Coordinates of C-alpha atoms in Angstrom, one line a residue:
X1 CA -50.4 33.7 9.7
X2 CA -51.9 30.9 7.7
X3 CA -49.5 28.0 7.8
X4 CA -49.7 24.7 5.8
X5 CA -47.9 21.9 7.7
X6 CA -46.7 18.9 5.6
X7 CA -45.7 15.5 6.7
X8 CA -47.7 16.0 9.8
X9 CA -47.8 13.2 12.2
X10 CA -50.1 13.1 15.3
X11 CA -47.2 14.2 17.6
X12 CA -46.5 17.2 15.2
X13 CA -50.1 18.3 15.5
X14 CA -50.0 17.9 19.3
X15 CA -46.9 20.0 19.9
X16 CA -47.7 22.6 17.3
X17 CA -51.3 23.0 18.6
X18 CA -50.0 23.3 22.2
X19 CA -47.4 26.0 21.2
X20 CA -49.8 27.8 19.0
X21 CA -52.0 28.7 22.0
X22 CA -49.6 31.6 22.5
X23 CA -49.0 32.5 18.8
X24 CA -52.7 32.2 17.4
X25 CA -51.5 31.2 13.9
X26 CA -54.1 29.5 11.6
X27 CA -52.6 26.0 11.0
X28 CA -53.8 23.4 8.5
X29 CA -52.2 19.9 8.6
X30 CA -51.4 17.6 5.6
X31 CA -50.3 14.1 6.3
X32 CA -48.8 14.1 2.8
X33 CA -45.2 15.2 2.3
X34 CA -44.4 18.2 0.2
X35 CA -43.5 17.2 -3.4
X36 CA -44.3 18.4 -6.9
X37 CA -47.6 16.5 -6.7
X38 CA -48.7 18.0 -3.5
X39 CA -47.5 21.6 -3.8
X40 CA -50.8 22.8 -4.7
X41 CA -52.0 22.0 -1.2
X42 CA -50.0 25.1 -0.2
X43 CA -52.1 27.4 -2.5
X44 CA -53.2 30.5 -0.6
X45 CA -50.8 29.8 2.3
X46 CA -48.2 32.5 2.9
X47 CA -46.2 30.1 5.1
X48 CA -45.5 26.3 4.9
X49 CA -43.9 24.1 7.5
X50 CA -41.9 21.0 6.2
X51 CA -39.7 18.3 7.6
X52 CA -36.5 16.4 6.6
X53 CA -37.9 14.2 3.8
X54 CA -40.1 16.7 2.1
X55 CA -39.1 17.7 -1.4
X56 CA -38.4 21.3 -1.8
X57 CA -36.7 21.5 -5.1
X58 CA -36.8 24.2 -7.9
X59 CA -40.0 23.1 -9.4
X60 CA -41.8 22.9 -6.0
X61 CA -40.5 26.4 -4.9
X62 CA -41.7 27.8 -8.4
X63 CA -45.3 26.4 -7.6
X64 CA -45.2 27.5 -4.0
X65 CA -44.1 31.2 -5.1
X66 CA -46.8 31.1 -7.9
X67 CA -49.5 30.4 -5.4
X68 CA -48.5 32.9 -2.7
X69 CA -46.1 31.2 -0.4
X70 CA -43.4 33.7 1.1
X71 CA -42.0 31.5 3.9
X72 CA -40.7 28.0 4.3
X73 CA -40.3 26.9 7.8
X74 CA -38.2 23.8 8.3
X75 CA -39.1 22.1 11.8
X76 CA -35.6 20.6 11.7
X77 CA -31.9 21.8 11.7
X78 CA -30.9 20.3 8.2
X79 CA -31.8 22.0 5.0
X80 CA -30.1 20.0 2.4
X81 CA -33.5 19.1 0.9
X82 CA -34.1 22.7 0.0
X83 CA -32.9 24.4 -3.1
X84 CA -31.9 27.7 -1.5
X85 CA -30.8 29.4 -4.8
X86 CA -34.2 28.8 -6.2
X87 CA -35.9 30.0 -3.0
X88 CA -33.8 33.2 -3.0
X89 CA -34.6 33.9 -6.7
X90 CA -38.4 33.3 -6.0
X91 CA -38.2 35.8 -3.0
X92 CA -39.0 33.1 -0.5
X93 CA -37.5 33.1 2.9
X94 CA -36.3 29.8 4.4
X95 CA -35.9 29.3 8.1
X96 CA -35.0 26.4 10.3
X97 CA -34.6 25.1 13.9
X98 CA -30.8 25.2 14.4
X99 CA -30.6 23.8 17.9
X100 CA -34.0 22.3 19.1
X101 CA -32.4 20.0 21.5
X102 CA -28.9 18.8 21.2
X103 CA -29.2 16.7 24.4
X104 CA -31.9 14.6 22.8
X105 CA -29.6 13.5 19.9
X106 CA -26.5 13.3 22.0
X107 CA -28.3 11.0 24.7
X108 CA -29.7 8.9 22.1
X109 CA -26.2 8.5 20.4
X110 CA -24.8 7.2 23.6
X111 CA -27.8 4.8 24.0
X112 CA -27.0 3.4 20.6
X113 CA -23.4 2.8 21.3
X114 CA -24.0 1.2 24.7
X115 CA -26.8 -1.0 23.3
X116 CA -24.5 -2.2 20.5
X117 CA -21.4 -2.7 22.5
X118 CA -23.0 -4.7 25.3
X119 CA -25.6 -6.4 22.9
X120 CA -28.5 -5.2 24.9
X121 CA -30.8 -5.4 21.7
X122 CA -30.0 -9.2 21.2
X123 CA -30.4 -9.8 25.2
X124 CA -33.9 -8.2 25.0
X125 CA -35.0 -10.4 22.4
X126 CA -33.7 -13.5 23.9
X127 CA -35.4 -12.9 27.3
X128 CA -38.8 -12.5 25.6
X129 CA -38.3 -16.0 24.5
X130 CA -37.2 -17.1 28.0
X131 CA -33.7 -17.7 26.9
X132 CA -31.4 -16.5 29.5
X133 CA -28.1 -18.0 28.2
X134 CA -25.2 -15.6 27.9
X135 CA -23.3 -17.3 25.2
X136 CA -23.0 -14.8 22.3
X137 CA -23.7 -11.8 24.4
X138 CA -20.2 -11.0 25.4
X139 CA -19.7 -7.2 25.2
X140 CA -16.8 -4.8 25.4
X141 CA -16.1 -2.1 27.9
X142 CA -16.1 1.5 26.5
X143 CA -13.7 2.7 29.3
X144 CA -10.3 3.5 27.8
X145 CA -11.4 2.9 24.2
X146 CA -10.9 5.6 21.6
X147 CA -14.0 7.4 20.3
X148 CA -13.9 9.6 17.1
X149 CA -16.2 12.4 16.9
X150 CA -16.7 13.8 13.3
X151 CA -18.3 17.2 13.8
X152 CA -18.0 18.6 17.2
X153 CA -20.6 21.2 17.1
X154 CA -23.6 21.4 19.7
X155 CA -24.4 17.8 19.5
X156 CA -20.9 16.4 18.9
X157 CA -19.5 18.3 21.7
X158 CA -22.1 16.9 24.2
X159 CA -21.3 13.4 22.9
X160 CA -17.5 14.0 23.2
X161 CA -17.9 15.4 26.8
X162 CA -20.1 12.3 27.8
X163 CA -17.5 9.7 26.5
X164 CA -14.6 11.5 27.9
X165 CA -15.7 12.8 31.4
X166 CA -18.5 10.3 31.9
X167 CA -17.1 7.1 30.6
X168 CA -13.4 7.7 30.7
X169 CA -12.8 7.2 27.0
X170 CA -10.1 8.7 24.9
X171 CA -11.8 11.1 22.6
X172 CA -10.6 12.4 19.2
X173 CA -12.5 15.1 17.5
X174 CA -12.5 16.5 13.9
X175 CA -13.9 19.9 13.3
X176 CA -12.9 23.1 11.6
X177 CA -13.4 25.0 15.0
X178 CA -11.8 23.7 18.2
X179 CA -13.8 23.9 21.5
X180 CA -11.5 24.9 24.2
X181 CA -13.7 23.4 26.9
X182 CA -13.3 20.0 25.2
X183 CA -9.6 20.5 25.0
X184 CA -9.5 21.4 28.6
X185 CA -11.0 17.9 29.6
X186 CA -8.5 16.0 27.2
X187 CA -10.3 15.8 24.0
X188 CA -7.7 15.8 21.1
X189 CA -8.5 17.5 17.7
X190 CA -6.9 15.6 14.9
X191 CA -7.3 15.4 11.1
X192 CA -10.3 13.2 9.7
X193 CA -7.6 10.6 8.4
X194 CA -6.0 10.3 11.8
X195 CA -9.4 9.9 13.5
X196 CA -10.5 7.2 11.1
X197 CA -7.2 5.3 11.6
X198 CA -7.2 5.5 15.4
X199 CA -10.8 5.5 16.6
X200 CA -12.5 2.2 17.8
X201 CA -15.9 3.9 17.5
X202 CA -16.7 6.5 15.0
X203 CA -19.7 8.9 15.7
X204 CA -20.9 11.2 12.8
X205 CA -22.4 14.5 13.8
X206 CA -21.4 16.8 11.0
X207 CA -23.7 18.4 8.5
X208 CA -24.4 16.9 5.1
X209 CA -22.6 19.0 2.4
X210 CA -21.1 18.2 -1.0
X211 CA -17.8 17.7 1.0
X212 CA -19.2 15.4 3.6
X213 CA -21.5 13.3 1.4
X214 CA -20.3 9.7 1.6
X215 CA -17.6 10.7 4.1
X216 CA -17.4 7.1 4.9
X217 CA -17.0 5.1 1.8
X218 CA -14.9 2.2 0.4
X219 CA -11.7 4.2 0.6
X220 CA -12.1 5.9 3.9
X221 CA -13.5 2.6 5.6
X222 CA -10.4 0.8 4.4
X223 CA -8.1 2.8 6.6
X224 CA -10.2 2.4 9.8
X225 CA -9.4 0.0 12.6
X226 CA -10.3 -3.7 12.0
X227 CA -13.5 -4.2 14.1
X228 CA -14.5 -0.4 14.1
X229 CA -17.9 0.6 15.2
X230 CA -19.8 3.1 13.1
X231 CA -22.5 5.3 14.6
X232 CA -24.7 7.8 12.6
X233 CA -27.4 10.0 14.1
X234 CA -26.6 12.8 11.5
X235 CA -27.5 12.5 8.0
X236 CA -27.9 9.2 6.1
X237 CA -25.8 10.3 3.1
X238 CA -22.7 10.7 5.2
X239 CA -22.3 7.0 4.6
X240 CA -22.0 5.0 1.4
X241 CA -24.3 2.1 2.5
X242 CA -23.0 -0.3 -0.1
X243 CA -19.6 0.2 1.1
X244 CA -20.6 -0.1 4.8
X245 CA -22.5 -3.4 4.0
X246 CA -19.3 -4.7 2.4
X247 CA -17.3 -3.8 5.4
X248 CA -19.8 -5.4 7.8
X249 CA -20.1 -8.6 5.7
X250 CA -16.3 -8.9 5.5
X251 CA -15.8 -8.4 9.2
X252 CA -13.7 -5.4 8.8
X253 CA -16.5 -3.1 10.3
X254 CA -17.4 -4.7 13.7
X255 CA -20.9 -3.2 14.0
X256 CA -23.1 -0.2 13.1
X257 CA -25.7 1.8 15.1
X258 CA -27.7 3.9 12.6
X259 CA -30.6 6.2 13.1
X260 CA -30.6 7.6 9.6
X261 CA -30.2 6.0 6.1
X262 CA -29.4 7.6 2.7
X263 CA -32.6 6.4 1.0
X264 CA -34.9 6.6 4.0
X265 CA -37.4 8.9 2.5
X266 CA -39.9 6.2 1.2
X267 CA -39.4 4.2 4.5
X268 CA -39.1 6.3 7.6
X269 CA -41.9 8.0 9.5
X270 CA -44.6 5.5 8.2
X271 CA -45.9 2.0 9.1
X272 CA -44.8 -0.3 6.4
X273 CA -45.3 -3.5 8.4
X274 CA -47.9 -4.9 6.0
X275 CA -45.7 -4.2 3.0
X276 CA -42.6 -5.7 1.3
X277 CA -39.7 -3.2 1.5
X278 CA -38.1 -3.4 -1.9
X279 CA -34.8 -1.6 -0.9
X280 CA -32.5 -4.7 -1.0
X281 CA -29.6 -2.7 0.6
X282 CA -31.8 -1.9 3.5
X283 CA -33.2 -5.3 3.9
X284 CA -29.6 -6.8 3.9
X285 CA -28.6 -4.3 6.5
X286 CA -31.3 -5.0 9.0
X287 CA -30.7 -8.8 8.9
X288 CA -27.2 -8.4 10.4
X289 CA -26.9 -9.3 14.0
X290 CA -24.2 -6.5 14.6
X291 CA -26.3 -3.6 13.3
X292 CA -29.0 -1.6 15.0
X293 CA -31.3 0.5 12.7
X294 CA -33.8 2.9 14.2
X295 CA -36.2 5.2 12.1
X296 CA -34.7 8.6 12.5
X297 CA -35.9 9.1 16.2
X298 CA -32.8 10.5 17.8
X299 CA -34.4 13.9 17.9
X300 CA -37.6 12.5 19.3
X301 CA -38.0 13.7 22.9
X302 CA -40.9 15.7 24.5
X303 CA -38.5 18.6 25.2
X304 CA -37.2 18.7 21.5
X305 CA -40.8 18.6 20.0
X306 CA -41.7 21.6 22.3
X307 CA -38.6 23.4 21.3
X308 CA -39.1 22.8 17.6
X309 CA -42.8 24.0 17.8
X310 CA -42.0 27.1 19.8
X311 CA -39.0 28.1 17.5
X312 CA -40.9 27.4 14.3
X313 CA -44.0 29.3 15.2
X314 CA -42.0 32.1 16.7
X315 CA -40.1 32.4 13.5
X316 CA -43.4 32.6 11.4
X317 CA -44.6 35.4 13.9
X318 CA -41.4 37.4 13.4
X319 CA -41.8 37.1 9.6
X320 CA -45.4 38.1 9.8
X321 CA -44.5 41.2 11.9
X322 CA -41.2 42.3 10.2
X323 CA -40.9 40.4 7.0
X324 CA -37.7 38.9 8.2
X325 CA -36.4 36.4 10.8
X326 CA -33.4 35.7 12.8
X327 CA -33.0 32.1 11.9
X328 CA -33.2 32.4 8.2
X329 CA -31.1 30.1 5.9
X330 CA -29.0 31.8 3.2
X331 CA -26.6 30.7 0.6

């Protein structure tokens, strides 16, 4: 099947080409992201492949359908950037990769927490300047502290298990479905409000929906513990970043480790080192010594890229053969 891949980075090409040896699709790569301006690049392609920051609104979908696209394959788990109602109306099937590598994101989450709590990022910078003083690097043990997991699905469950069974933390979880395996090792399911009030570290792993947008805001941050640590490897818009900045600068929020940002689209997945970033909220955020920001790389492992490529191209193959796929996204 002919596939137009948008937002294609060198690592995307490498993993998709490797996987495609088994599928034999005809793939064309575009470095540009999908938007109303670039939608015509998909003309004549029955399938397109997009990523988290591509724009797939009603206008884009109309243009895609008009020029022959019948399948949108998301090489990611989230689909909040797709107008599913417009796709359904246009007769376009939407597929995603629901579980490419939960371990990749879970392990990265633990890494961020450990780095922030033990000030590893600051120590690394000091040693590069031959400064081996320990003043200002005093960390805090995680053992015995309370970790709150908002969203205990595939990724959140792995994070909860690691903190509870691996590091001896008290773990609170908030989810609409309770995992009996987590309960059996001592993870306690509580309401969102109770979790926010009791947790020393809050990790966000829930999907982005209208109900979870700005889940952490000025009101909810106000009820958290003084000195709370916020960790987000989920979706940027789970946090109101203006409110988070206020909390950090007032000292109520003790630190933040962030792999996603609500307004990351013009920033992440590109080299802006020779430019001036005009997002003042982001610029303020990265100047704070108790904040770690990375560029949406929690998913970025060899195993995850291989899984994403295989699942995506397999879904395209299923659609080509049967006109439907197992991992379609519906309203």
